[in-house]
Amino acid sequence: MERKQFKFVAMMLFFPILQFLIFYVYINASSFVLAFTNIEGKFTLDNFKEVLSELKEPSRMNLMNSLIRSVITWAGNLFIVFPVCILFSYALYKKVKGANIFRVLFYMPGMIGSVVMTTMYRYMLDGVLLDVFYKWGWVSKEIYQSGFFYGDVSFKSVFIYGMWIGVGSHLVVLTGALTRIPEEVLESAKLDGVGFFREFFQIALPLIWPTVSTLIIYQLGIIFTADSGTYLLTGVWNDRASTGNYYLFNYVYEMTNSGNMNGAYYPATVGVIITVLTVPFVLIVRHFLEKHTDSVEY
Amino acid sequence: MKKITKKVIAVLMTTVFVLGSAVGVTGCSKKTNVSNEETTLNIRAFSAGWGVEYIKALAASFQAAYAKEGYKVNIVSADSGLSGDTVINELLLGDGNNIDMYFTSDITTGKMVFYSEAEGLDMIAADLSEFYESKPIKADGTEEDITIREKLRDGYEKYMTYYGDVEKYNGKQYCFPTKSSPNGLIVNKALLETYGLEVPKTTDELINCFQVISAKTEETGVYPTAWAGYNAAGYWQSMTEVWVPQYSGMEAYDKYLTMEYSEDPSEGWKVYEDPAWVENLKVQEVLLNLDYAPPKTLSMDHTTAQHLFMKGEAVFMTNGAWLQMEMSANYKEEAGNMTMIATPVISALGVKLGLDGKGGADTKKCDTVLSQIVGLLDEGKAAEEIISAVAVQNGVAVTVEQVEAIREARLIYTDQGVKEVVVLNAFSEKLDIAKLFLRFIASDDGGQIMYDYCHAYPACKPLTQLDTTANKSAFADSTYAIAMREGAQFIFRRSDGDRALLNFAFWNKYPAIQKSIAESRGKLTAEKIMEAEIEYAKKTWPEKVKALGE
């Protein structure tokens, strides 16, 4: 490599690597150490015992339910949002009527900050919609008094938000993959009289499958921490909407808010356990996907 | 040609990347307008309900007073993200931090010492102990007659002082408070009067107000109260906690804060056994009835709740002295009409004291007598006068001890003023100028600016009457009247002692207690809550103490 090229590459990589070292390597190493440390800085396994005890018999916010809700959120994203996202990407790629407008609309949530989006959603749902629903007798007095973001209904409200906002999430990657499909293949299919959906399921989808499987593997990593803006939508301490991510955030938030300076051991341990549970799952599914997926070249 | 194009693109990309990174890095620091002049103080300010206009006005007056010396104040940034933790992180940069002074919130001397020690640094905030012995300096450059320590409001100093294990910092001051900031129950008096109701003096009277207002809600659209479950249910907590020391005394409340029940750390959990907590929660059980608040309360945010209160759709609201300042942009007149009232005395105290003359069997009578005594205390009557008045009106013989217990209870309120403080960077080379600025803030001239610009009274008691003609604020006056009552004592929900060391939350089984009570619609009773809290504390306390190594 020439000296100039080397300098250029080094410069381009310096910040990402530095960021990776600080915010990934250091943070994770530090969390790992904390999980095995007690308040006196000595080695202990008590933190793990505490987490197991919380899983069995929650003393405060329910960890097990939080993890289950993350899995539900993750499943919703993978099995509902993701297929819809692929279909929409294909529709945009095929330039259906109004494709350009839809493209902007789908990208919009990604461009607008999540605080703005969640605020809009909250005001929409708890605003006129709730008034109308109550007037029409669609919701109970209890929900009318509590609003859509508190109590048992709150997780449903958060889940729907996640579904709605998630549709545009993979559009860029998927439309990018679709545009790589050779025109000739689709033209030949058209000449053979292949329709929109057959072309999608039997030609386009198999051709972009490597991208799809990569995105699936990518999503597997968040199975126990998937979250759709629970904090922004429901505020602090919502035991009925909490997810794995929210659980950890809430714990640390509350800890710092109460002026405590010593309590990061427990959330660090939860993080380590989530990692231990997630890694084999990701590896197994990856192995399965790789084994049962034909490589595509064009 | 192709090669040249590639090179041009590469150069362009690199330039954009480097510039982008540089802008990003400098943008993150929010310190782009830091002044390097030796006579200019660089300040970062926390901007919330109080705004920052008062700091700008203080700075302008200070600059005018020291024009000859050329001292200037540069407000580098003002935002709501400058919490105590952020300030500590910046102070830990040591001499790499070019901010000289912080106006911040939620910072404690204990926390600053803890992190200084953890990082192996000397104390990161400047020692202000000598400054407390100096005298405030007025706008004309003359000193006032008493020291800042003497001028500071009663009870504030202990929150500015370090009391802990690191001996060299013990007893020293590292923060300086700027404002008096009571919080509690605010009432729209004019609206309350339309119901023929008076300002409640006891919790039973408060409950009665809620019931009367609520009975007409369908017709009037007005609710007894507005509060925000989404992000500000805690306002109830700070108000209702007054009922605990009202019932059991300040010492009992202090034990609850620190979890230091006795000399024996293993007994810490027993603080929850104080009956004051059940009595407190019994009142909350009633007040937090969702029929008493507008629809969607549990999902409502604080700004919306304030908006409903200002619009006259609710009669009472738990809030702070900053309400007028915070809402003045849209509700200037309405905010001025609101009044903060002294926290109604918990009616259970009347029963505990047996004010009916029958050991508390007649609770209604107890409350009638309690209300009468509170009213007479508010009028400034002496114990003897009160005793004879009660005997005449209610036919009950109360004692001096009973009257004094009620007096003590009536004078307790909550104050957040000790939370909003100024901290100086110990590594700053401009500490002398910074302290001069603080001495100006502590003066009556500084206090006048505080009143004019944020409708608040200063933390240093004015030596002369503030001029309230130009910017009269009945609301600010009502908050200050509560704080300045003879013998008034405030509570502030700090976290220290064993509670902080053990990460023991205030409410463990029901952390969002107000929301839990409201949502249960009467199912979650005071007794059930306390049973659960006591059980949790009793069960987990030994392990926690063991982990602490005690």
Short mmCIF file of C-alpha atoms in Angstrom, two decimals, chain A residues 81-90 92-93 103 107 166-181 200 204-205 207-216 219 298:
data_model
loop_
_atom_site.label_atom_id
_atom_site.label_comp_id
_atom_site.label_asym_id
_atom_site.label_seq_id
_atom_site.Cartn_x
_atom_site.Cartn_y
_atom_site.Cartn_z
CA VAL A 81 -42.66 -5.45 10.42
CA PHE A 82 -39.77 -6.98 8.55
CA PRO A 83 -41.86 -8.86 5.92
CA VAL A 84 -44.00 -5.74 5.42
CA CYS A 85 -40.81 -3.72 5.07
CA ILE A 86 -39.52 -6.10 2.38
CA LEU A 87 -42.81 -5.93 0.52
CA PHE A 88 -42.89 -2.13 0.71
CA SER A 89 -39.28 -1.94 -0.46
CA TYR A 90 -40.21 -4.03 -3.45
CA LEU A 92 -41.05 1.24 -4.09
CA TYR A 93 -38.47 -0.47 -6.25
CA ARG A 103 -40.56 6.76 -0.09
CA TYR A 107 -38.09 7.60 5.48
CA GLY A 166 -40.39 0.13 12.16
CA VAL A 167 -41.78 -0.13 8.64
CA GLY A 168 -39.27 2.30 7.23
CA SER A 169 -36.33 0.95 9.19
CA HIS A 170 -34.69 -1.31 6.58
CA LEU A 171 -35.91 0.41 3.44
CA VAL A 172 -32.51 1.81 2.46
CA VAL A 173 -30.70 -1.50 2.73
CA LEU A 174 -33.44 -3.51 1.06
CA THR A 175 -34.06 -1.14 -1.84
CA GLY A 176 -30.28 -1.05 -2.29
CA ALA A 177 -30.25 -4.84 -2.58
CA LEU A 178 -33.20 -4.82 -4.96
CA THR A 179 -31.62 -2.33 -7.33
CA ARG A 180 -28.72 -4.74 -7.79
CA ILE A 181 -31.00 -7.35 -9.41
CA PHE A 200 -41.54 -10.82 -5.76
CA ALA A 204 -36.71 -10.90 -6.19
CA LEU A 205 -36.83 -12.42 -2.71
CA LEU A 207 -32.08 -12.95 -5.17
CA ILE A 208 -31.88 -10.59 -2.19
CA TRP A 209 -31.99 -13.41 0.38
CA PRO A 210 -28.34 -12.96 1.51
CA THR A 211 -29.20 -9.38 2.51
CA VAL A 212 -32.41 -10.51 4.18
CA SER A 213 -30.66 -13.24 6.17
CA THR A 214 -27.97 -10.78 7.28
CA LEU A 215 -30.67 -8.42 8.53
CA ILE A 216 -32.39 -11.31 10.35
CA GLN A 219 -32.01 -8.47 14.60
CA TYR A 298 -25.28 -12.16 -10.29
#
